[in-house]
Structures are given as C-alpha cells and as structure tokens.
Amino acid sequence: MIHTWFITGVSSGFGRELAEQLLSQGKRVAGTARRLEAVADLTADYPDAFNVWHLDVTDTPRIREVVDAAHERFGRLDVVVSNAGYGLFGAAEEATDDQIRHQIDTNLIGSIQLLRAALPHLRADGGGRILQLSSVGGHTAHPGGTLYQAAKWGIEGFTEALAAEVAPFNISVTIVEPGGARTSFAGSSLRLTPKLDAYDVSPSSTVRQALESGVDAPGDPARMAAAMIDNVDQDPAPLRLPLGSDSWTPIVSALESRLEDLRARKDVALSVESAD
C-alpha cells in the first residue's frame, strides 16, 4: 500500500528529512511550508507524489483549507505529522507579550488545530496514524525554557487525551520526543527573548549563553526520521517515542524524581479526605 503522509514544516529539519525519505520509498507526501522555494527541488523531482501548500500554523482557517485540499488532491491521508514549530528561550520575565502569544499560538494551538482539522478525514477514511512532534522538553523543565516547555507540556497533555478519544475510530497516536538533533533548529527555529541584566545571576542565563555559543547535538536527523517512519508500522502504536540518549535518560530521571516527590506527600494527600 502506498501511504500518503501529511507533514507540516517540510522546508527544513525533521519535516524535510521525513519528506525526502518517504518520497524515496515511493510514498506520497502532502507538505506545508512557509517558504515554498525551499522545497522546489522536491516539487520538481516528485511531481506526482509531492504537493506543498503555503501555511503558517497560526492561521487556523488556512489550516483547514490546506488539510482539505491535501485530502482532495490525494484522496486520503494515512499519516498526519504535526511537526511545524520553533523554540523560544529565555527567562519568563524577559519575554515580550507578543513572543509569548506567538510561541503558544504556533507550538500549542497550531498543533491542536491541525489535528482537529485532520480528524474528520481520518474518521471518514476508516482510521490512520498521528505523529505529534514534542520534545524531551515535554517532560523536563529547564530554566530558560519556560515558554517552550509550556507549549510542549500542553501538547503532550492534549495528545495523550486525544489518543483515547480517537481510538474507537482506528486512529492511533504517537508523541515523538526527540533530544537534540543536528538539524537547522538551532538556527532558523530558535529565538531568544530580550535580555534583562538582572537575570545574569539566574540559571536561565547559562542556557542563553549555551544557545548563543552553539550546542553540539548528538542526534542524527536521518536516523531519527527513519525511526518515526518505522514507528508507523508498529501495532499497537506506542503512545510515546523518545529519540536519543539525551531524551530517554532525562525523561526517565524526571519521571522518577516526580514519583519520589509525590510519594513523599502521600500522607498529606490522603489526610484531606473526610473520615466518613
């Protein structure tokens, strides 16, 4: 069977890597990008198997138009990949109101509205798969990443609940949680808040300095994309797919620490219930 994949953000990063691998395997890809010229080569090389539409995921009406157009073009959407997004880093107080709104509109609301737009088609066609790109930051909490992680924690909660809602329709959902990857994320997909000197003493300043100087990421984007593609053939679908040692190890550590903290509060938690 030739699967049709709908992928947001195919101009770079994981979206581009996924599109290239899928097209080389004979799959069909409906992609979205804010810069159509960045995928002109794919359009030329795969005129029958690849279509791309201009989309900014903060534009909800346009999301619905594009998803409907992609479904009409290919007749069905087997896999929907919510990938488009970027990282805003800096202390919470440093961010402007516009930066906060745009980060949440893009990484959280944009993903929610994309999946909502795709669900009627997936239901009507008898099922499908959803891959929601999250991050190691969907489980961990680091100073300097408050707003990025607010969006990622939010989309993890939404997607986990969604998985249960749509299971009766033969729609499976996987949350992809990559660690650092050698993609363009550190360039075009990373933004910093304005700097407040008062935060020079905060751990958030260390994060800022690391990002400004550049961070060596261990993840191979080609292997990570291949793992996402292979995951689609797993039945039952895993709810989560961590990718990279810098994802798996911190996530396990964060969950263990959270459980330890919760267990230490057990007596207090149970003490507030009425005796009768």
PDB file of C-alpha atoms in Angstrom:
ATOM      1  CA  MET A   1       0.000   0.000   0.000  1.00  0.00           C
ATOM      2  CA  ILE A   2       1.269   3.483  -0.886  1.00  0.00           C
ATOM      3  CA  HIS A   3       0.786   5.597   2.206  1.00  0.00           C
ATOM      4  CA  THR A   4       0.010   9.292   1.981  1.00  0.00           C
ATOM      5  CA  TRP A   5       1.654  11.440   4.634  1.00  0.00           C
ATOM      6  CA  PHE A   6       0.621  14.961   5.594  1.00  0.00           C
ATOM      7  CA  ILE A   7       3.568  16.806   7.182  1.00  0.00           C
ATOM      8  CA  THR A   8       3.767  20.389   8.384  1.00  0.00           C
ATOM      9  CA  GLY A   9       7.071  22.243   8.172  1.00  0.00           C
ATOM     10  CA  VAL A  10       8.736  20.328   5.305  1.00  0.00           C
ATOM     11  CA  SER A  11      11.140  23.115   4.362  1.00  0.00           C
ATOM     12  CA  SER A  12      13.759  22.108   6.954  1.00  0.00           C
ATOM     13  CA  GLY A  13      14.589  19.929   9.933  1.00  0.00           C
ATOM     14  CA  PHE A  14      12.650  16.750  10.613  1.00  0.00           C
ATOM     15  CA  GLY A  15       9.924  17.721   8.167  1.00  0.00           C
ATOM     16  CA  ARG A  16      12.371  17.922   5.267  1.00  0.00           C
ATOM     17  CA  GLU A  17      14.130  14.705   6.306  1.00  0.00           C
ATOM     18  CA  LEU A  18      10.845  12.828   6.579  1.00  0.00           C
ATOM     19  CA  ALA A  19       9.680  14.070   3.184  1.00  0.00           C
ATOM     20  CA  GLU A  20      12.908  13.059   1.456  1.00  0.00           C
ATOM     21  CA  GLN A  21      12.945   9.565   2.942  1.00  0.00           C
ATOM     22  CA  LEU A  22       9.274   8.915   2.297  1.00  0.00           C
ATOM     23  CA  LEU A  23       9.394  10.085  -1.305  1.00  0.00           C
ATOM     24  CA  SER A  24      12.465   7.930  -1.975  1.00  0.00           C
ATOM     25  CA  GLN A  25      10.454   4.957  -0.653  1.00  0.00           C
ATOM     26  CA  GLY A  26       7.586   5.584  -3.052  1.00  0.00           C
ATOM     27  CA  LYS A  27       5.250   7.222  -0.540  1.00  0.00           C
ATOM     28  CA  ARG A  28       3.182  10.304  -1.246  1.00  0.00           C
ATOM     29  CA  VAL A  29       3.698  13.472   0.755  1.00  0.00           C
ATOM     30  CA  ALA A  30       1.398  16.440   1.235  1.00  0.00           C
ATOM     31  CA  GLY A  31       3.573  19.063   2.865  1.00  0.00           C
ATOM     32  CA  THR A  32       3.290  22.574   4.196  1.00  0.00           C
ATOM     33  CA  ALA A  33       5.921  25.263   4.448  1.00  0.00           C
ATOM     34  CA  ARG A  34       6.247  28.978   4.965  1.00  0.00           C
ATOM     35  CA  ARG A  35       8.966  29.082   2.286  1.00  0.00           C
ATOM     36  CA  LEU A  36       7.842  27.144  -0.774  1.00  0.00           C
ATOM     37  CA  GLU A  37      11.094  27.819  -2.604  1.00  0.00           C
ATOM     38  CA  ALA A  38      12.912  25.678  -0.022  1.00  0.00           C
ATOM     39  CA  VAL A  39      11.262  22.547  -1.406  1.00  0.00           C
ATOM     40  CA  ALA A  40      11.251  23.458  -5.107  1.00  0.00           C
ATOM     41  CA  ASP A  41      13.618  20.554  -5.761  1.00  0.00           C
ATOM     42  CA  LEU A  42      11.186  18.044  -4.269  1.00  0.00           C
ATOM     43  CA  THR A  43       8.341  19.501  -6.303  1.00  0.00           C
ATOM     44  CA  ALA A  44      10.426  19.095  -9.466  1.00  0.00           C
ATOM     45  CA  ASP A  45      11.721  15.611  -8.650  1.00  0.00           C
ATOM     46  CA  TYR A  46       8.389  14.151  -7.481  1.00  0.00           C
ATOM     47  CA  PRO A  47       5.622  15.998  -9.375  1.00  0.00           C
ATOM     48  CA  ASP A  48       3.066  13.226  -8.878  1.00  0.00           C
ATOM     49  CA  ALA A  49       3.936  12.215  -5.317  1.00  0.00           C
ATOM     50  CA  PHE A  50       4.659  15.557  -3.648  1.00  0.00           C
ATOM     51  CA  ASN A  51       2.481  18.607  -3.168  1.00  0.00           C
ATOM     52  CA  VAL A  52       3.234  21.546  -0.928  1.00  0.00           C
ATOM     53  CA  TRP A  53       0.995  24.329   0.319  1.00  0.00           C
ATOM     54  CA  HIS A  54       1.958  27.596   1.963  1.00  0.00           C
ATOM     55  CA  LEU A  55       0.928  27.539   5.620  1.00  0.00           C
ATOM     56  CA  ASP A  56       1.608  29.421   8.807  1.00  0.00           C
ATOM     57  CA  VAL A  57       0.095  27.242  11.541  1.00  0.00           C
ATOM     58  CA  THR A  58      -1.023  30.302  13.497  1.00  0.00           C
ATOM     59  CA  ASP A  59      -3.666  30.799  10.767  1.00  0.00           C
ATOM     60  CA  THR A  60      -6.456  28.399  11.792  1.00  0.00           C
ATOM     61  CA  PRO A  61      -8.787  28.951   8.803  1.00  0.00           C
ATOM     62  CA  ARG A  62      -5.855  28.341   6.455  1.00  0.00           C
ATOM     63  CA  ILE A  63      -5.001  25.087   8.283  1.00  0.00           C
ATOM     64  CA  ARG A  64      -8.460  23.755   7.489  1.00  0.00           C
ATOM     65  CA  GLU A  65      -8.230  24.867   3.853  1.00  0.00           C
ATOM     66  CA  VAL A  66      -4.870  23.170   3.360  1.00  0.00           C
ATOM     67  CA  VAL A  67      -5.828  19.894   5.053  1.00  0.00           C
ATOM     68  CA  ASP A  68      -8.994  19.713   2.962  1.00  0.00           C
ATOM     69  CA  ALA A  69      -7.039  20.493  -0.217  1.00  0.00           C
ATOM     70  CA  ALA A  70      -4.440  17.830   0.561  1.00  0.00           C
ATOM     71  CA  HIS A  71      -7.129  15.231   1.145  1.00  0.00           C
ATOM     72  CA  GLU A  72      -8.840  16.157  -2.101  1.00  0.00           C
ATOM     73  CA  ARG A  73      -5.529  16.019  -4.006  1.00  0.00           C
ATOM     74  CA  PHE A  74      -4.522  12.547  -2.823  1.00  0.00           C
ATOM     75  CA  GLY A  75      -7.871  11.011  -1.885  1.00  0.00           C
ATOM     76  CA  ARG A  76      -6.841  10.129   1.672  1.00  0.00           C
ATOM     77  CA  LEU A  77      -4.358  10.969   4.428  1.00  0.00           C
ATOM     78  CA  ASP A  78      -2.907   7.908   6.133  1.00  0.00           C
ATOM     79  CA  VAL A  79      -0.396   9.594   8.439  1.00  0.00           C
ATOM     80  CA  VAL A  80      -0.565  13.138   9.810  1.00  0.00           C
ATOM     81  CA  VAL A  81       2.652  14.595  11.225  1.00  0.00           C
ATOM     82  CA  SER A  82       2.308  17.754  13.307  1.00  0.00           C
ATOM     83  CA  ASN A  83       5.881  18.982  13.072  1.00  0.00           C
ATOM     84  CA  ALA A  84       5.932  22.744  12.486  1.00  0.00           C
ATOM     85  CA  GLY A  85       7.200  24.784  15.407  1.00  0.00           C
ATOM     86  CA  TYR A  86      10.121  26.650  16.913  1.00  0.00           C
ATOM     87  CA  GLY A  87      11.784  27.230  20.269  1.00  0.00           C
ATOM     88  CA  LEU A  88      11.613  30.448  22.287  1.00  0.00           C
ATOM     89  CA  PHE A  89      14.223  30.562  25.046  1.00  0.00           C
ATOM     90  CA  GLY A  90      14.977  32.996  27.842  1.00  0.00           C
ATOM     91  CA  ALA A  91      13.605  33.717  31.300  1.00  0.00           C
ATOM     92  CA  ALA A  92       9.826  34.043  31.543  1.00  0.00           C
ATOM     93  CA  GLU A  93      10.041  37.678  32.662  1.00  0.00           C
ATOM     94  CA  GLU A  94      12.282  38.547  29.724  1.00  0.00           C
ATOM     95  CA  ALA A  95       9.799  37.511  27.058  1.00  0.00           C
ATOM     96  CA  THR A  96       7.554  40.082  25.428  1.00  0.00           C
ATOM     97  CA  ASP A  97       3.801  39.586  25.379  1.00  0.00           C
ATOM     98  CA  ASP A  98       3.923  39.126  21.604  1.00  0.00           C
ATOM     99  CA  GLN A  99       6.617  36.455  21.918  1.00  0.00           C
ATOM    100  CA  ILE A 100       4.580  34.530  24.472  1.00  0.00           C
ATOM    101  CA  ARG A 101       1.463  34.635  22.344  1.00  0.00           C
ATOM    102  CA  HIS A 102       3.283  33.593  19.166  1.00  0.00           C
ATOM    103  CA  GLN A 103       5.049  30.690  20.871  1.00  0.00           C
ATOM    104  CA  ILE A 104       1.779  29.305  22.235  1.00  0.00           C
ATOM    105  CA  ASP A 105      -0.109  30.040  19.010  1.00  0.00           C
ATOM    106  CA  THR A 106       2.496  28.141  16.984  1.00  0.00           C
ATOM    107  CA  ASN A 107       3.591  25.216  19.132  1.00  0.00           C
ATOM    108  CA  LEU A 108       0.370  24.506  21.010  1.00  0.00           C
ATOM    109  CA  ILE A 109      -2.705  25.979  19.361  1.00  0.00           C
ATOM    110  CA  GLY A 110      -1.356  25.413  15.850  1.00  0.00           C
ATOM    111  CA  SER A 111      -0.809  21.724  16.581  1.00  0.00           C
ATOM    112  CA  ILE A 112      -4.214  21.375  18.211  1.00  0.00           C
ATOM    113  CA  GLN A 113      -5.989  22.972  15.259  1.00  0.00           C
ATOM    114  CA  LEU A 114      -4.060  20.898  12.735  1.00  0.00           C
ATOM    115  CA  LEU A 115      -5.112  17.644  14.358  1.00  0.00           C
ATOM    116  CA  ARG A 116      -8.696  18.862  14.717  1.00  0.00           C
ATOM    117  CA  ALA A 117      -8.751  19.655  11.002  1.00  0.00           C
ATOM    118  CA  ALA A 118      -7.391  16.217  10.089  1.00  0.00           C
ATOM    119  CA  LEU A 119      -9.655  14.117  12.313  1.00  0.00           C
ATOM    120  CA  PRO A 120     -12.828  14.276  10.180  1.00  0.00           C
ATOM    121  CA  HIS A 121     -10.878  12.906   7.201  1.00  0.00           C
ATOM    122  CA  LEU A 122      -9.177  10.177   9.228  1.00  0.00           C
ATOM    123  CA  ARG A 123     -12.525   9.095  10.711  1.00  0.00           C
ATOM    124  CA  ALA A 124     -14.260   9.083   7.325  1.00  0.00           C
ATOM    125  CA  ASP A 125     -11.457   7.032   5.779  1.00  0.00           C
ATOM    126  CA  GLY A 126     -11.564   4.390   8.488  1.00  0.00           C
ATOM    127  CA  GLY A 127      -8.528   5.362  10.559  1.00  0.00           C
ATOM    128  CA  GLY A 128      -4.924   6.432  10.338  1.00  0.00           C
ATOM    129  CA  ARG A 129      -1.899   7.479  12.330  1.00  0.00           C
ATOM    130  CA  ILE A 130      -0.951  10.743  14.016  1.00  0.00           C
ATOM    131  CA  LEU A 131       2.597  11.692  14.943  1.00  0.00           C
ATOM    132  CA  GLN A 132       2.797  14.744  17.191  1.00  0.00           C
ATOM    133  CA  LEU A 133       6.290  16.187  17.495  1.00  0.00           C
ATOM    134  CA  SER A 134       7.051  17.147  21.057  1.00  0.00           C
ATOM    135  CA  SER A 135      10.454  17.156  22.754  1.00  0.00           C
ATOM    136  CA  VAL A 136      12.413  15.966  25.741  1.00  0.00           C
ATOM    137  CA  GLY A 137      11.153  19.347  26.994  1.00  0.00           C
ATOM    138  CA  GLY A 138       7.667  17.863  27.139  1.00  0.00           C
ATOM    139  CA  HIS A 139       8.687  16.045  30.328  1.00  0.00           C
ATOM    140  CA  THR A 140      11.569  18.031  31.745  1.00  0.00           C
ATOM    141  CA  ALA A 141      11.722  21.617  32.990  1.00  0.00           C
ATOM    142  CA  HIS A 142      14.785  23.786  32.491  1.00  0.00           C
ATOM    143  CA  PRO A 143      15.310  27.451  33.397  1.00  0.00           C
ATOM    144  CA  GLY A 144      15.305  29.481  30.237  1.00  0.00           C
ATOM    145  CA  GLY A 145      12.844  27.142  28.575  1.00  0.00           C
ATOM    146  CA  THR A 146       9.658  28.102  30.419  1.00  0.00           C
ATOM    147  CA  LEU A 147       7.606  29.152  27.407  1.00  0.00           C
ATOM    148  CA  TYR A 148       8.820  26.487  25.000  1.00  0.00           C
ATOM    149  CA  GLN A 149       8.133  23.874  27.645  1.00  0.00           C
ATOM    150  CA  ALA A 150       4.734  25.346  28.490  1.00  0.00           C
ATOM    151  CA  ALA A 151       3.729  24.633  24.892  1.00  0.00           C
ATOM    152  CA  LYS A 152       5.313  21.182  24.833  1.00  0.00           C
ATOM    153  CA  TRP A 153       3.807  20.087  28.158  1.00  0.00           C
ATOM    154  CA  GLY A 154       0.472  21.386  26.887  1.00  0.00           C
ATOM    155  CA  ILE A 155       0.579  19.497  23.603  1.00  0.00           C
ATOM    156  CA  GLU A 156       1.617  16.306  25.406  1.00  0.00           C
ATOM    157  CA  GLY A 157      -1.451  16.500  27.627  1.00  0.00           C
ATOM    158  CA  PHE A 158      -3.725  17.283  24.710  1.00  0.00           C
ATOM    159  CA  THR A 159      -2.337  14.498  22.545  1.00  0.00           C
ATOM    160  CA  GLU A 160      -2.422  11.835  25.256  1.00  0.00           C
ATOM    161  CA  ALA A 161      -6.099  12.575  25.937  1.00  0.00           C
ATOM    162  CA  LEU A 162      -6.790  12.709  22.199  1.00  0.00           C
ATOM    163  CA  ALA A 163      -5.307   9.233  21.744  1.00  0.00           C
ATOM    164  CA  ALA A 164      -8.027   7.771  23.955  1.00  0.00           C
ATOM    165  CA  GLU A 165     -10.769   9.827  22.300  1.00  0.00           C
ATOM    166  CA  VAL A 166      -9.991   8.655  18.758  1.00  0.00           C
ATOM    167  CA  ALA A 167      -9.034   5.029  19.447  1.00  0.00           C
ATOM    168  CA  PRO A 168     -12.577   3.804  18.622  1.00  0.00           C
ATOM    169  CA  PHE A 169     -12.116   5.217  15.100  1.00  0.00           C
ATOM    170  CA  ASN A 170      -8.959   3.147  14.428  1.00  0.00           C
ATOM    171  CA  ILE A 171      -6.822   6.274  14.732  1.00  0.00           C
ATOM    172  CA  SER A 172      -3.534   5.722  16.573  1.00  0.00           C
ATOM    173  CA  VAL A 173      -1.458   8.488  18.115  1.00  0.00           C
ATOM    174  CA  THR A 174       2.246   8.696  18.959  1.00  0.00           C
ATOM    175  CA  ILE A 175       4.008  11.584  20.695  1.00  0.00           C
ATOM    176  CA  VAL A 176       7.563  11.901  19.351  1.00  0.00           C
ATOM    177  CA  GLU A 177      10.055  13.217  21.917  1.00  0.00           C
ATOM    178  CA  PRO A 178      13.417  13.959  20.269  1.00  0.00           C
ATOM    179  CA  GLY A 179      16.507  15.100  22.070  1.00  0.00           C
ATOM    180  CA  GLY A 180      18.989  17.341  20.331  1.00  0.00           C
ATOM    181  CA  ALA A 181      19.392  16.747  16.598  1.00  0.00           C
ATOM    182  CA  ARG A 182      21.799  18.123  14.037  1.00  0.00           C
ATOM    183  CA  THR A 183      19.073  19.983  12.165  1.00  0.00           C
ATOM    184  CA  SER A 184      18.530  23.691  11.477  1.00  0.00           C
ATOM    185  CA  PHE A 185      16.576  24.017  14.751  1.00  0.00           C
ATOM    186  CA  ALA A 186      19.432  25.941  16.383  1.00  0.00           C
ATOM    187  CA  GLY A 187      19.303  28.408  13.521  1.00  0.00           C
ATOM    188  CA  SER A 188      16.013  29.292  11.883  1.00  0.00           C
ATOM    189  CA  SER A 189      13.874  27.570  14.530  1.00  0.00           C
ATOM    190  CA  LEU A 190      15.353  29.065  17.688  1.00  0.00           C
ATOM    191  CA  ARG A 191      14.631  32.501  19.096  1.00  0.00           C
ATOM    192  CA  LEU A 192      15.783  34.284  22.230  1.00  0.00           C
ATOM    193  CA  THR A 193      13.919  36.696  24.445  1.00  0.00           C
ATOM    194  CA  PRO A 194      15.302  40.201  25.089  1.00  0.00           C
ATOM    195  CA  LYS A 195      17.938  40.154  27.821  1.00  0.00           C
ATOM    196  CA  LEU A 196      17.403  41.557  31.313  1.00  0.00           C
ATOM    197  CA  ASP A 197      20.674  42.134  33.170  1.00  0.00           C
ATOM    198  CA  ALA A 198      19.012  41.151  36.458  1.00  0.00           C
ATOM    199  CA  TYR A 199      18.880  37.570  35.176  1.00  0.00           C
ATOM    200  CA  ASP A 200      22.650  37.295  34.856  1.00  0.00           C
ATOM    201  CA  VAL A 201      22.529  35.539  38.255  1.00  0.00           C
ATOM    202  CA  SER A 202      19.767  33.161  37.142  1.00  0.00           C
ATOM    203  CA  PRO A 203      20.373  29.673  35.703  1.00  0.00           C
ATOM    204  CA  SER A 204      18.455  30.899  32.657  1.00  0.00           C
ATOM    205  CA  SER A 205      21.500  32.967  31.696  1.00  0.00           C
ATOM    206  CA  THR A 206      23.548  29.777  31.401  1.00  0.00           C
ATOM    207  CA  VAL A 207      21.016  28.402  28.942  1.00  0.00           C
ATOM    208  CA  ARG A 208      21.144  31.637  26.956  1.00  0.00           C
ATOM    209  CA  GLN A 209      24.940  31.553  26.794  1.00  0.00           C
ATOM    210  CA  ALA A 210      24.945  27.938  25.666  1.00  0.00           C
ATOM    211  CA  LEU A 211      22.440  28.607  22.913  1.00  0.00           C
ATOM    212  CA  GLU A 212      24.252  31.730  21.718  1.00  0.00           C
ATOM    213  CA  SER A 213      27.569  29.885  21.518  1.00  0.00           C
ATOM    214  CA  GLY A 214      26.084  26.826  19.871  1.00  0.00           C
ATOM    215  CA  VAL A 215      25.334  23.385  21.259  1.00  0.00           C
ATOM    216  CA  ASP A 216      26.607  20.133  19.790  1.00  0.00           C
ATOM    217  CA  ALA A 217      23.594  17.874  19.321  1.00  0.00           C
ATOM    218  CA  PRO A 218      24.109  14.098  19.323  1.00  0.00           C
ATOM    219  CA  GLY A 219      21.063  13.089  17.303  1.00  0.00           C
ATOM    220  CA  ASP A 220      21.343  12.046  13.666  1.00  0.00           C
ATOM    221  CA  PRO A 221      18.272  13.548  11.955  1.00  0.00           C
ATOM    222  CA  ALA A 222      18.229  10.876   9.254  1.00  0.00           C
ATOM    223  CA  ARG A 223      18.119   8.072  11.820  1.00  0.00           C
ATOM    224  CA  MET A 224      15.550   9.914  13.901  1.00  0.00           C
ATOM    225  CA  ALA A 225      13.290  10.415  10.889  1.00  0.00           C
ATOM    226  CA  ALA A 226      13.700   6.750   9.950  1.00  0.00           C
ATOM    227  CA  ALA A 227      12.631   5.764  13.482  1.00  0.00           C
ATOM    228  CA  MET A 228       9.486   7.878  13.111  1.00  0.00           C
ATOM    229  CA  ILE A 229       8.683   6.218   9.792  1.00  0.00           C
ATOM    230  CA  ASP A 230       9.293   2.713  11.159  1.00  0.00           C
ATOM    231  CA  ASN A 231       7.106   3.527  14.164  1.00  0.00           C
ATOM    232  CA  VAL A 232       4.065   3.893  11.911  1.00  0.00           C
ATOM    233  CA  ASP A 233       4.139   0.161  11.159  1.00  0.00           C
ATOM    234  CA  GLN A 234       4.001  -0.794  14.842  1.00  0.00           C
ATOM    235  CA  ASP A 235       0.706  -2.202  16.075  1.00  0.00           C
ATOM    236  CA  PRO A 236      -0.316  -1.283  18.653  1.00  0.00           C
ATOM    237  CA  ALA A 237       1.223   2.134  18.241  1.00  0.00           C
ATOM    238  CA  PRO A 238       3.385   3.329  21.138  1.00  0.00           C
ATOM    239  CA  LEU A 239       1.990   6.399  22.837  1.00  0.00           C
ATOM    240  CA  ARG A 240       5.463   7.911  23.140  1.00  0.00           C
ATOM    241  CA  LEU A 241       8.642   7.655  21.085  1.00  0.00           C
ATOM    242  CA  PRO A 242      11.731   9.152  22.778  1.00  0.00           C
ATOM    243  CA  LEU A 243      14.651   9.618  20.391  1.00  0.00           C
ATOM    244  CA  GLY A 244      18.217   9.944  21.611  1.00  0.00           C
ATOM    245  CA  SER A 245      20.019   9.291  24.881  1.00  0.00           C
ATOM    246  CA  ASP A 246      19.569  12.980  25.739  1.00  0.00           C
ATOM    247  CA  SER A 247      15.827  12.380  25.565  1.00  0.00           C
ATOM    248  CA  TRP A 248      15.401   8.946  27.140  1.00  0.00           C
ATOM    249  CA  THR A 249      17.730   9.489  30.112  1.00  0.00           C
ATOM    250  CA  PRO A 250      16.401  12.918  31.233  1.00  0.00           C
ATOM    251  CA  ILE A 251      12.787  11.828  30.778  1.00  0.00           C
ATOM    252  CA  VAL A 252      13.271   8.725  32.927  1.00  0.00           C
ATOM    253  CA  SER A 253      15.115  10.790  35.541  1.00  0.00           C
ATOM    254  CA  ALA A 254      12.371  13.442  35.581  1.00  0.00           C
ATOM    255  CA  LEU A 255       9.621  10.842  35.989  1.00  0.00           C
ATOM    256  CA  GLU A 256      11.469   9.045  38.773  1.00  0.00           C
ATOM    257  CA  SER A 257      12.080  12.335  40.586  1.00  0.00           C
ATOM    258  CA  ARG A 258       8.422  13.274  40.245  1.00  0.00           C
ATOM    259  CA  LEU A 259       7.300   9.936  41.657  1.00  0.00           C
ATOM    260  CA  GLU A 260       9.704  10.271  44.570  1.00  0.00           C
ATOM    261  CA  ASP A 261       8.331  13.716  45.361  1.00  0.00           C
ATOM    262  CA  LEU A 262       4.732  12.523  45.104  1.00  0.00           C
ATOM    263  CA  ARG A 263       5.280   9.507  47.326  1.00  0.00           C
ATOM    264  CA  ALA A 264       6.768  11.763  49.983  1.00  0.00           C
ATOM    265  CA  ARG A 265       3.455  13.684  50.039  1.00  0.00           C
ATOM    266  CA  LYS A 266       1.186  10.622  50.219  1.00  0.00           C
ATOM    267  CA  ASP A 267       0.168  11.110  53.856  1.00  0.00           C
ATOM    268  CA  VAL A 268      -0.740  14.752  53.270  1.00  0.00           C
ATOM    269  CA  ALA A 269      -2.655  13.900  50.098  1.00  0.00           C
ATOM    270  CA  LEU A 270      -4.805  11.282  51.840  1.00  0.00           C
ATOM    271  CA  SER A 271      -5.291  13.326  55.010  1.00  0.00           C
ATOM    272  CA  VAL A 272      -7.648  15.849  53.394  1.00  0.00           C
ATOM    273  CA  GLU A 273     -10.433  13.328  52.773  1.00  0.00           C
ATOM    274  CA  SER A 274     -13.414  13.185  55.080  1.00  0.00           C
ATOM    275  CA  ALA A 275     -13.310  10.367  57.635  1.00  0.00           C
ATOM    276  CA  ASP A 276     -16.926   9.489  56.881  1.00  0.00           C
TER     277      ASP A 276
END
